[in-house]
Coordinates of C-alpha atoms in Angstrom, one line a residue:
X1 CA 60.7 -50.3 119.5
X2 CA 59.8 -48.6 115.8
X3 CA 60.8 -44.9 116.1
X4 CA 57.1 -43.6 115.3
X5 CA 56.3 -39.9 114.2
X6 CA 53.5 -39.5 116.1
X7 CA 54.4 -40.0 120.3
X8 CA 51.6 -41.4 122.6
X9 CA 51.5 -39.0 125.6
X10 CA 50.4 -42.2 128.0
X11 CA 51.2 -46.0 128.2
X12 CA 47.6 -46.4 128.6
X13 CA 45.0 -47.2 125.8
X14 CA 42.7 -44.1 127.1
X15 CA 44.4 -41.1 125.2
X16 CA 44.6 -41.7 121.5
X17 CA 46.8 -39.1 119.5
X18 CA 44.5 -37.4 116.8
X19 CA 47.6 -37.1 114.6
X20 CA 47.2 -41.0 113.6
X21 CA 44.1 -40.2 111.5
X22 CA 45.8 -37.7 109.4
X23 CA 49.7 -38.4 109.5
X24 CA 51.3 -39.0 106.1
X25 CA 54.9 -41.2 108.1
X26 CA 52.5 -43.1 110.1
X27 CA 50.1 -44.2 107.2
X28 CA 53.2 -45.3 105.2
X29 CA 54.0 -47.0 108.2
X30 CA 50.4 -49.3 108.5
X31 CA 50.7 -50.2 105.0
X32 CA 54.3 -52.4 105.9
X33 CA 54.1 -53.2 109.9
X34 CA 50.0 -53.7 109.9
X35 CA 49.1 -55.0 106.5
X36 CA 52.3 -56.6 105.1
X37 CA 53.3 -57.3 108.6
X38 CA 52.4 -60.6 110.5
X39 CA 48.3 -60.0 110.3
X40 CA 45.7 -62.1 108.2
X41 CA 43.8 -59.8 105.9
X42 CA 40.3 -60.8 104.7
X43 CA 40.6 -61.5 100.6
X44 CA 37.1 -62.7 99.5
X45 CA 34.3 -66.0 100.2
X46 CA 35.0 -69.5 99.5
X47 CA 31.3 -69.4 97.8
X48 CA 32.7 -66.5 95.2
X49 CA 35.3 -68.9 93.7
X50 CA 33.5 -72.1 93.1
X51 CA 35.5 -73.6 90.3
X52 CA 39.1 -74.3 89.4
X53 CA 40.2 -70.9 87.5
X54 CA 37.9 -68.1 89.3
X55 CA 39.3 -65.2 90.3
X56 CA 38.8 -61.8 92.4
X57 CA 40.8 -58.5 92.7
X58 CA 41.2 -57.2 96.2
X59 CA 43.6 -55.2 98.2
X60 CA 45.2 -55.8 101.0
X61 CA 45.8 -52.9 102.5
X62 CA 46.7 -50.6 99.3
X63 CA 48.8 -53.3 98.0
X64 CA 46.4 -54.8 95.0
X65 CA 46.0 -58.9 95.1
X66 CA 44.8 -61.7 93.1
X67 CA 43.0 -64.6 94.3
X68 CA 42.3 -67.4 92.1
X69 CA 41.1 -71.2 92.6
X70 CA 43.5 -73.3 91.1
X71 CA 42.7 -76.9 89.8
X72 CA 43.7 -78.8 92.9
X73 CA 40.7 -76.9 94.7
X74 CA 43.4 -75.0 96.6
X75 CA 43.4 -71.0 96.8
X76 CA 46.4 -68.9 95.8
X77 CA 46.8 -65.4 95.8
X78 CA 49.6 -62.9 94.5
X79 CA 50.1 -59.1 94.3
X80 CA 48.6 -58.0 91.4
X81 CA 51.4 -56.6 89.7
X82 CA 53.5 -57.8 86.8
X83 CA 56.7 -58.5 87.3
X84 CA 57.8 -56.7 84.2
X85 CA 57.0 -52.4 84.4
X86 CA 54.8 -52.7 87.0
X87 CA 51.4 -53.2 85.5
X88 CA 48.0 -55.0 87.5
X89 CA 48.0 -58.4 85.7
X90 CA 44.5 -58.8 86.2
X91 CA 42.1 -55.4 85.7
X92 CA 38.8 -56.9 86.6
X93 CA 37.1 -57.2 89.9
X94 CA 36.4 -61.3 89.1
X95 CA 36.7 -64.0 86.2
X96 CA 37.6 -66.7 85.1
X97 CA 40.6 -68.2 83.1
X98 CA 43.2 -70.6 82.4
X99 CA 46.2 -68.4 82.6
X100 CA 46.8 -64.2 83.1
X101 CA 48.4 -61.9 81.3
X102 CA 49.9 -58.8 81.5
X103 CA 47.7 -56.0 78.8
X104 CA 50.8 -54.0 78.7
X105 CA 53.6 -56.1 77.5
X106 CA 52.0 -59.7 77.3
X107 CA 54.0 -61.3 80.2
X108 CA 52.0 -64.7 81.3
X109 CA 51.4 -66.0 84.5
X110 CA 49.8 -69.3 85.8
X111 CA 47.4 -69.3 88.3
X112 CA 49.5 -69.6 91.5
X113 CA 51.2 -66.1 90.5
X114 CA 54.3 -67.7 88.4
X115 CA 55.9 -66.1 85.7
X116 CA 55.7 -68.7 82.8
X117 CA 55.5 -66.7 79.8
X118 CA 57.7 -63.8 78.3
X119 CA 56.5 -62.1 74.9
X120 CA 59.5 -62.4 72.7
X121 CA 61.9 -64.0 74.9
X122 CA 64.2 -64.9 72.6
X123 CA 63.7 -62.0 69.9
X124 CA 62.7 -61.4 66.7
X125 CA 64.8 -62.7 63.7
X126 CA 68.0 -63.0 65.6
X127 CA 67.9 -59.4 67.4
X128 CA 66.7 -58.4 70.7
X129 CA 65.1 -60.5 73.1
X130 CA 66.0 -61.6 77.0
X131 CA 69.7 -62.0 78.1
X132 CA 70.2 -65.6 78.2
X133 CA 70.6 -65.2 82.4
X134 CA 67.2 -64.5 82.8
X135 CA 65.3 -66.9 84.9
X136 CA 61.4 -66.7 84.9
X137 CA 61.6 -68.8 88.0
X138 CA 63.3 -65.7 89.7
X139 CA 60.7 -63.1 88.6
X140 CA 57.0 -62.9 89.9
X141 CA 54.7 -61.4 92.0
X142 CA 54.9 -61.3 96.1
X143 CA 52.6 -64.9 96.7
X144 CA 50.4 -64.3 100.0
X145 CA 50.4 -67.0 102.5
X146 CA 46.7 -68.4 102.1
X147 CA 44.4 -69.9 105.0
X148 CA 41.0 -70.7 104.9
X149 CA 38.1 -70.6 107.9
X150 CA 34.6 -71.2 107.6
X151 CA 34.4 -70.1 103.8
X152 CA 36.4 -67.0 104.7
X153 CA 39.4 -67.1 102.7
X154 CA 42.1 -64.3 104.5
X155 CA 45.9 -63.9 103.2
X156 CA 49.3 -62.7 104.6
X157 CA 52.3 -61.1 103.2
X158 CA 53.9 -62.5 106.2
X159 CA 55.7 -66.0 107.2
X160 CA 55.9 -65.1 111.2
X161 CA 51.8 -65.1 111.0
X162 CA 50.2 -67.5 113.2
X163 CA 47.8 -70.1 112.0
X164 CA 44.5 -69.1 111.5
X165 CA 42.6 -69.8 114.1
X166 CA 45.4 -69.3 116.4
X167 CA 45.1 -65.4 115.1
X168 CA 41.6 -65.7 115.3
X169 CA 41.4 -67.6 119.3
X170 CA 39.1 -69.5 120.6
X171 CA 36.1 -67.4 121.2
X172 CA 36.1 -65.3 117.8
X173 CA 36.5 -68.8 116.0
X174 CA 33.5 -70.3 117.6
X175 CA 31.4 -66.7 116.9
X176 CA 32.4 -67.3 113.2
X177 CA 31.0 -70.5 113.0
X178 CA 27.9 -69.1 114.9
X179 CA 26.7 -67.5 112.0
X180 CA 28.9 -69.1 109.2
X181 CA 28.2 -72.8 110.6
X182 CA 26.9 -74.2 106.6
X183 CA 27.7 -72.9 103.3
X184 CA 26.4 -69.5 102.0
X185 CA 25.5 -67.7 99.2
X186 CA 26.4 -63.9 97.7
X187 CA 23.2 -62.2 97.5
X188 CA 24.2 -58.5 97.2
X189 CA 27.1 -56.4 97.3
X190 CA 27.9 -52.4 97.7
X191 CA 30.9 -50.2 97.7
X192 CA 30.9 -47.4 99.7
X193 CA 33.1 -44.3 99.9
X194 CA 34.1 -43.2 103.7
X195 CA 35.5 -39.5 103.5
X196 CA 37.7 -40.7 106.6
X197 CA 40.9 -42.6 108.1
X198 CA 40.4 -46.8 108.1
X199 CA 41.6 -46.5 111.5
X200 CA 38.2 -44.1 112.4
X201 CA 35.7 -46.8 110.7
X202 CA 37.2 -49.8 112.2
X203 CA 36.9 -47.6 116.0
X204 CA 33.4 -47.2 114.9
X205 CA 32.7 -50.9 113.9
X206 CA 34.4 -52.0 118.0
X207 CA 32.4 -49.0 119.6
X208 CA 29.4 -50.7 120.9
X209 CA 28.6 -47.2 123.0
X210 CA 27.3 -45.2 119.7
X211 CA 25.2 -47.8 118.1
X212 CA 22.1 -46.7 120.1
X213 CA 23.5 -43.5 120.4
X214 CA 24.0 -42.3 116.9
X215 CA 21.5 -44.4 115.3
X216 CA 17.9 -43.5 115.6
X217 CA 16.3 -46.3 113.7
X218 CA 17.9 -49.3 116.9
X219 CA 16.6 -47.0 119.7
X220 CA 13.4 -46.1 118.0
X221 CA 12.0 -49.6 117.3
X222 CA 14.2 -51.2 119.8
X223 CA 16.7 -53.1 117.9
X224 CA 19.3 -52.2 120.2
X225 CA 19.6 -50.8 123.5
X226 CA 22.7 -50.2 125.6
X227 CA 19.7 -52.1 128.1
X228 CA 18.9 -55.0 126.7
X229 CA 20.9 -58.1 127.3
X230 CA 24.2 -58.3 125.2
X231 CA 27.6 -58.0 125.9
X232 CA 31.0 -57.3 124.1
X233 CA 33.9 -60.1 123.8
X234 CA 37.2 -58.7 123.2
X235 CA 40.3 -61.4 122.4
X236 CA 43.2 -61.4 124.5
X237 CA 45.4 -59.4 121.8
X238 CA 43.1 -57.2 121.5
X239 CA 42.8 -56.6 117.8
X240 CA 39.5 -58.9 117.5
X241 CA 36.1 -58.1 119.3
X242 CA 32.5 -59.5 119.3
X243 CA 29.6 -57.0 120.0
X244 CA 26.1 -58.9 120.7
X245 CA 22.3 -58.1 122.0
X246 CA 19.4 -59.5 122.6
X247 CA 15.9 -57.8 121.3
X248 CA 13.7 -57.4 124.7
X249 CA 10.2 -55.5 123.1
X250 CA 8.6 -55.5 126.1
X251 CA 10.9 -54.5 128.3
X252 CA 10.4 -51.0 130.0
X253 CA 13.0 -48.6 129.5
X254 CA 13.5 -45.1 131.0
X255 CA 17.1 -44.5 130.9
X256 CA 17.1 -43.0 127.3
X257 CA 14.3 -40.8 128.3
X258 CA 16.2 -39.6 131.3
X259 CA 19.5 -38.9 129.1
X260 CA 17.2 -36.4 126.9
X261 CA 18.7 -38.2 123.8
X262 CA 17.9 -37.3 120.0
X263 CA 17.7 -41.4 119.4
X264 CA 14.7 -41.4 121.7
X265 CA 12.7 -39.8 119.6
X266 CA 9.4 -42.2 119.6
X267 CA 7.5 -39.6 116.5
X268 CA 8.7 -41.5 113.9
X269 CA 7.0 -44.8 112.6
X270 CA 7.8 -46.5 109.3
X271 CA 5.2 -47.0 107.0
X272 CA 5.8 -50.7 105.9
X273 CA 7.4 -52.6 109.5
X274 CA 7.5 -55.8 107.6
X275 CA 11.4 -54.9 106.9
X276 CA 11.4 -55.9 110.8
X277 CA 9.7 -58.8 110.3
X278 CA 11.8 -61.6 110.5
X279 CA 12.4 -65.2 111.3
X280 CA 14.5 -67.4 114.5
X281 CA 17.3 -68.0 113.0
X282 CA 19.8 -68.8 116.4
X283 CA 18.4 -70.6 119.3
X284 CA 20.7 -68.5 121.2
X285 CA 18.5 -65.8 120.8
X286 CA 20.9 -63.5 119.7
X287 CA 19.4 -60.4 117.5
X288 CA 22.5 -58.4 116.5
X289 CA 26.0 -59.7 116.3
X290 CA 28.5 -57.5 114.9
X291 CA 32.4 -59.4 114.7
X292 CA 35.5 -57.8 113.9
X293 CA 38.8 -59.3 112.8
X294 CA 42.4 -57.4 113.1
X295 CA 43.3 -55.0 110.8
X296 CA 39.8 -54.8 108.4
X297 CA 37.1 -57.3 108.4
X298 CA 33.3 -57.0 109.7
X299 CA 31.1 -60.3 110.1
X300 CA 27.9 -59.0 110.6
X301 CA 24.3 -60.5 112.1
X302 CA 21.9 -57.9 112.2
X303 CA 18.6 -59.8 112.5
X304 CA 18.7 -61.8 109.5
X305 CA 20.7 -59.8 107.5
X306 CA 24.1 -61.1 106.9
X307 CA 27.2 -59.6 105.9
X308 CA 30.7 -59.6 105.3
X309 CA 32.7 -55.9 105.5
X310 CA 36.0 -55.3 104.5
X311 CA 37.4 -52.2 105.3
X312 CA 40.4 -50.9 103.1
X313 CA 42.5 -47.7 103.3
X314 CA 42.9 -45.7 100.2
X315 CA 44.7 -42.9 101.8
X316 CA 45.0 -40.9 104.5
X317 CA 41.7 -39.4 104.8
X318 CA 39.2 -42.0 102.5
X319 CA 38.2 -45.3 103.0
X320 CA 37.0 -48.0 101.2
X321 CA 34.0 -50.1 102.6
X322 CA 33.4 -53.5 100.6
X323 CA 30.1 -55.2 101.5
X324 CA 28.8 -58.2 100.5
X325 CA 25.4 -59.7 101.6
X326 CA 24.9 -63.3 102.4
X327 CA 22.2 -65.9 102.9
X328 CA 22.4 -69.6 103.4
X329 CA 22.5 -71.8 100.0
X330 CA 19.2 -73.9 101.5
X331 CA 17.0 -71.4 102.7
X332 CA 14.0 -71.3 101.5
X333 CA 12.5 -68.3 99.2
X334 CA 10.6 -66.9 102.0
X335 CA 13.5 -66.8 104.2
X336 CA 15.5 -65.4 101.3
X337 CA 12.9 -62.6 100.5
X338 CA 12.8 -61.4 104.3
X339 CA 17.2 -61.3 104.0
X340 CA 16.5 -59.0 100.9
X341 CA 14.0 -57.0 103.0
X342 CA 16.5 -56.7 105.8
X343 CA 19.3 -55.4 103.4
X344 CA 17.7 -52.2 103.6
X345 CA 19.1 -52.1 107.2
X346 CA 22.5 -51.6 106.6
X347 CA 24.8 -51.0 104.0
X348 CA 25.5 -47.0 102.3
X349 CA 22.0 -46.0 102.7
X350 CA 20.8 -48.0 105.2
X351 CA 17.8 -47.3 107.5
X352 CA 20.6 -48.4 110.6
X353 CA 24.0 -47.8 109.3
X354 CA 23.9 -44.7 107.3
X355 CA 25.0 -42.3 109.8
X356 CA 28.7 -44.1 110.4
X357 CA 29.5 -43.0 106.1
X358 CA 29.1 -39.7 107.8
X359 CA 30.5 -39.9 111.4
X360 CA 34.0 -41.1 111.0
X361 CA 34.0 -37.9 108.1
X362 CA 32.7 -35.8 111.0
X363 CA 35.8 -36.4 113.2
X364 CA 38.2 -36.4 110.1
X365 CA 37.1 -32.6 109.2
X366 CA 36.9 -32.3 113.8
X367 CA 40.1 -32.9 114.1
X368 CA 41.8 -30.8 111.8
X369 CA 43.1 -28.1 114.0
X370 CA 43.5 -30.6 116.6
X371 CA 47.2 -31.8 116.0
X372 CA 48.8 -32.7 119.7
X373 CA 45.8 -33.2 121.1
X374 CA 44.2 -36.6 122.2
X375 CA 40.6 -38.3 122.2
X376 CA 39.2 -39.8 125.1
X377 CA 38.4 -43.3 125.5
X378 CA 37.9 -44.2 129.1
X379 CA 34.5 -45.5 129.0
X380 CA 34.0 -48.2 130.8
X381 CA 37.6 -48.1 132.6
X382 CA 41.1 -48.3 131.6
X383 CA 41.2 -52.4 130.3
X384 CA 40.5 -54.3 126.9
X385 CA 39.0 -57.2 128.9
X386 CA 35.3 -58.7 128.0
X387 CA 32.5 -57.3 129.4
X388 CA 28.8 -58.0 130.3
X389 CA 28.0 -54.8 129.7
X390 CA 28.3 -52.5 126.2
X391 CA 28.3 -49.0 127.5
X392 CA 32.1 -49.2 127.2
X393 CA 34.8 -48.1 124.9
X394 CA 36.7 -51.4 125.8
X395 CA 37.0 -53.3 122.3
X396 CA 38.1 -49.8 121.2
X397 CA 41.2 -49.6 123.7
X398 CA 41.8 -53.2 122.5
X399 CA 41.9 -52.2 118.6
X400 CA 44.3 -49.6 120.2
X401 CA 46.3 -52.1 121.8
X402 CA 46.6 -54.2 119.1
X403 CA 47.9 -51.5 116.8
X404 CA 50.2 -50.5 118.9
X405 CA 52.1 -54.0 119.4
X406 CA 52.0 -54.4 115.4
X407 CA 53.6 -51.1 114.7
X408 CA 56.1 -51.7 117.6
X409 CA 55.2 -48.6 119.4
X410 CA 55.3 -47.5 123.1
X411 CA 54.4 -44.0 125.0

C-alpha cells in the first residue's frame, strides 16, 4: 500500500480525515494515482466536435489536454504541451484547424498529438539547427487513451483502464442512456469558481441528504423531498452513484415541519412559476436525476433541464466547475424555450444550486483549525450499497471508497 501523509484513523468509510481537503502531499498525490492513474476523465461532447479538425482545451485533472476530431471521424486527445520548452500548443478553449502549432517556437503537430514539424530543423545557411539524432517520432505529447459513450467523449492517461462501460457497469451505463438515449445539442454553458477542495464538491454532488436540506427552493415548491419516491444507486466500486426522485405535489408531508427546518419555509412564492412549468419528458416518471462518474463528471436531469458538469481541481483549496447545458437536436422550440426557462434552476446563480458555490467554501474555511480531526458520515449505516431510501450518506462512503483503492490507501 502507497505510504500516504495523511492516516485514516478507521478501516471504515464513516470517519473521513479533514486533512485531505487541505493537504499539499496528498493533492500531489490525486493528480498521479487518481487522474493520470487508471480512471476515465470526462473531456467534452461528441455534439461539440462535429467535423474532422474541431478541437477543445480541457484539463484532466490539472494536466491541460487537447481533444480534436480527426479526419477518420475518430477522436484523439494529447496533453497540451509542446514538446519543445514546455509551452500549451493550443491556447483557445475550441477551434478548428488542419494542423497546431506551438506560438512560442513554431513546433507543428498533426492532429493526433504527433510532432511533425520543427522550425529550422536543419539551420540557417549551414549553422545551427537539430543534431542529426533527433527523431520527431520520439518527441510529442502524452496521447490519452480515448473512448466514447453516448456522445460523452472521456480520456485516460492510463493503459491498465478498463473499457468504458466496464468502468462505468451496468446500471450507470443504462442511467446514461436514460437521459442521453438520441443526439443533443449545446445550449448554454457557465464556469464557475468553487473557493474549495474538488474532493468537497464532488461529496456534495453524491450527498443526496443536503439537497432538501440546504436548498430552499426543492423543499419549498416540492421539487425534492427526502419523502417522495426516489432512491440512490451506488456501483459496486463505489466511485459512481445515481441519485433520483419522483415529484409527488399532492402528497402530504409533515416531517419537514416536525424537524423545524429553515428549507420549510412555505412564505416565499416566486413571482413568475412558469420556470416550473415543464413538459413529460421520461415515462419513468422520474423528476430529478443527478449521475456521477469517478473522479469529476455530473450528468444532470433536473426537470427538463439538462446538463453535463465537470469538476476540475485547480489547487488545493479552488475548484473549477464546467457546465454545459443540453437539449435534444429535435425538440421542438417550445420544448427548447421551457429548457432555457429551466436553466435558471441551476448553474452559478441558480434558483436550486446556488448554495453548494458556497457550502463546500463553508467547510474549506470550517475546517481550518481542524487538522487530526474527522467528519462524520454514518448516515444511513456503515455500507456503500444501493438504497431505496436518500436520507443516507451512502454514495458518499462509496466516493470514499473509491478513492481510497485508487490512491492505494488503507487505515
Amino acid at each position: 500500500m502507497h505510504e500516504q501523509t495523511i492516516h485514516w484513523k478507521s478501516p471504515a468509510l464513516t470517519r473521513v480525515p479533514f486533512d485531505l481537503y487541505s493537504d499539499q502531499q496528498t493533492a500531489q498525490d490525486e493528480q498521479g494515482r487518481i487522474y493520470r492513474g487508471a480512471t476515465w476523465s470526462y473531456l467534452c461532447l461528441d455534439a461539440e466536435l462535429p467535423e474532422p479538425g474541431n478541437y477543445r482545451t480541457t484539463f484532466v485533472g490539472e494536466t491541460p489536454v487537447v481533444v480534436v476530431k480527426d479526419d477518420d471521424g475518430e477522436f484523439y486527445a494529447f496533453e497540451n504541451r509542446c514538446a519543445h520548452r514546455g509551452a500549451l500548443i493550443a491556447l483557445e478553449k475550441s477551434g478548428k484547424t488542419d494542423n497546431f502549432q506551438c506560438v512560442y517556437h513554431a513546433w507543428s503537430y498533426n492532429r493526433q498529438g504527433d510532432l511533425t514539424g520543427v522550425a529550422f530543423e536543419k539551420g540557417v545557411k549551414g549553422q545551427g539547427g537539430m543534431p542529426a539524432s533527433f527523431c520527431k517520432n520520439e518527441h510529442g505529447p502524452r496521447k490519452l487513451m480515448v473512448a466514447v459513450y453516448c456522445g460523452l467523449v472521456f480520456g485516460s492517461f492510463s493503459d491498465d483502464v478498463p473499457p468504458i462501460n466496464e468502468y462505468l457497469g451496468p446500471e450507470i451505463c443504462s442511467r446514461i442512456e436514460r437521459v442521453l438515449h438520441k443526439p443533443v445539442e449545446v445550449i448554454g454553458r457557465f464556469t464557475q469558481a468553487l473557493p474549495n477542495n474538488w474532493k468537497l464538491y464532488f461529496e456534495n454532488v453524491k450527498d443526496s441528504y443536503h439537497a432538501s436540506l440546504l436548498h430552499l427552493f426543492f423543499t419549498t415548491f416540492k421539487l425534492n423531498r427526502l419523502s417522495q419516491k426516489g432512491g440512490v444507486i451506488v456501483d459496486e466500486t463505489g466511485g459512481h452513484h445515481v441519485s433520483f426522485s419522483m415529484i409527488d405535489p399532492t402528497a402530504a408531508d409533515e416531517s419537514y415541519k416536525e424537524q423545524g427546518l429553515r428549507s420549510d419555509d412555505s412564505k416565499y412564492r416566486l413571482k413568475d412559476p412558469s420556470v416550473l412549468e415543464g413538459f413529460k419528458e421520461y415515462d419513468d416518471g422520474i423528476t430529478l436525476q443527478i449521475l456521477s462518474v469517478f473522479p469529476g463528471f455530473v450528468l444532470q436531469q433536473i426537470q427538463n433541464c439538462l446538463a453535463v458538469r465537470q469538476v476540475l481541481p485547480k489547487g488545493i483549496e479552488r475548484t473549477e466547475l464546467n457546465w454545459t447545458y443540453i437539449g435534444y437536436t429535435d425538440d421542438t422550440s417550445e420544448q427548447r424555450t421551457v429548457r432555457l426557462k429551466q436553466l435558471n434552476l441551476v448553474g452559478p446563480a441558480g434558483f436550486i444550486s446556488m448554495e453548494d458555490g458556497a457550502v463546500g467554501g463553508f467547510v474549506q474555511r470550517g475546517i481550518a483549525g481542524a487538522r487530526g480531526r474527522d467528519a462524520v458520515v454514518e448516515m444511513g449505516g456503515e455500507g456503500t450499497g444501493s438504497s431505496e431510501g436518500r436520507a443516507t450518506e451512502t454514495s458518499v462512503r462509496g466516493f470514499w471508497k473509491a478513492y481510497r483503492a485508487h490512491m492505494e490507501v488503507s487505515a
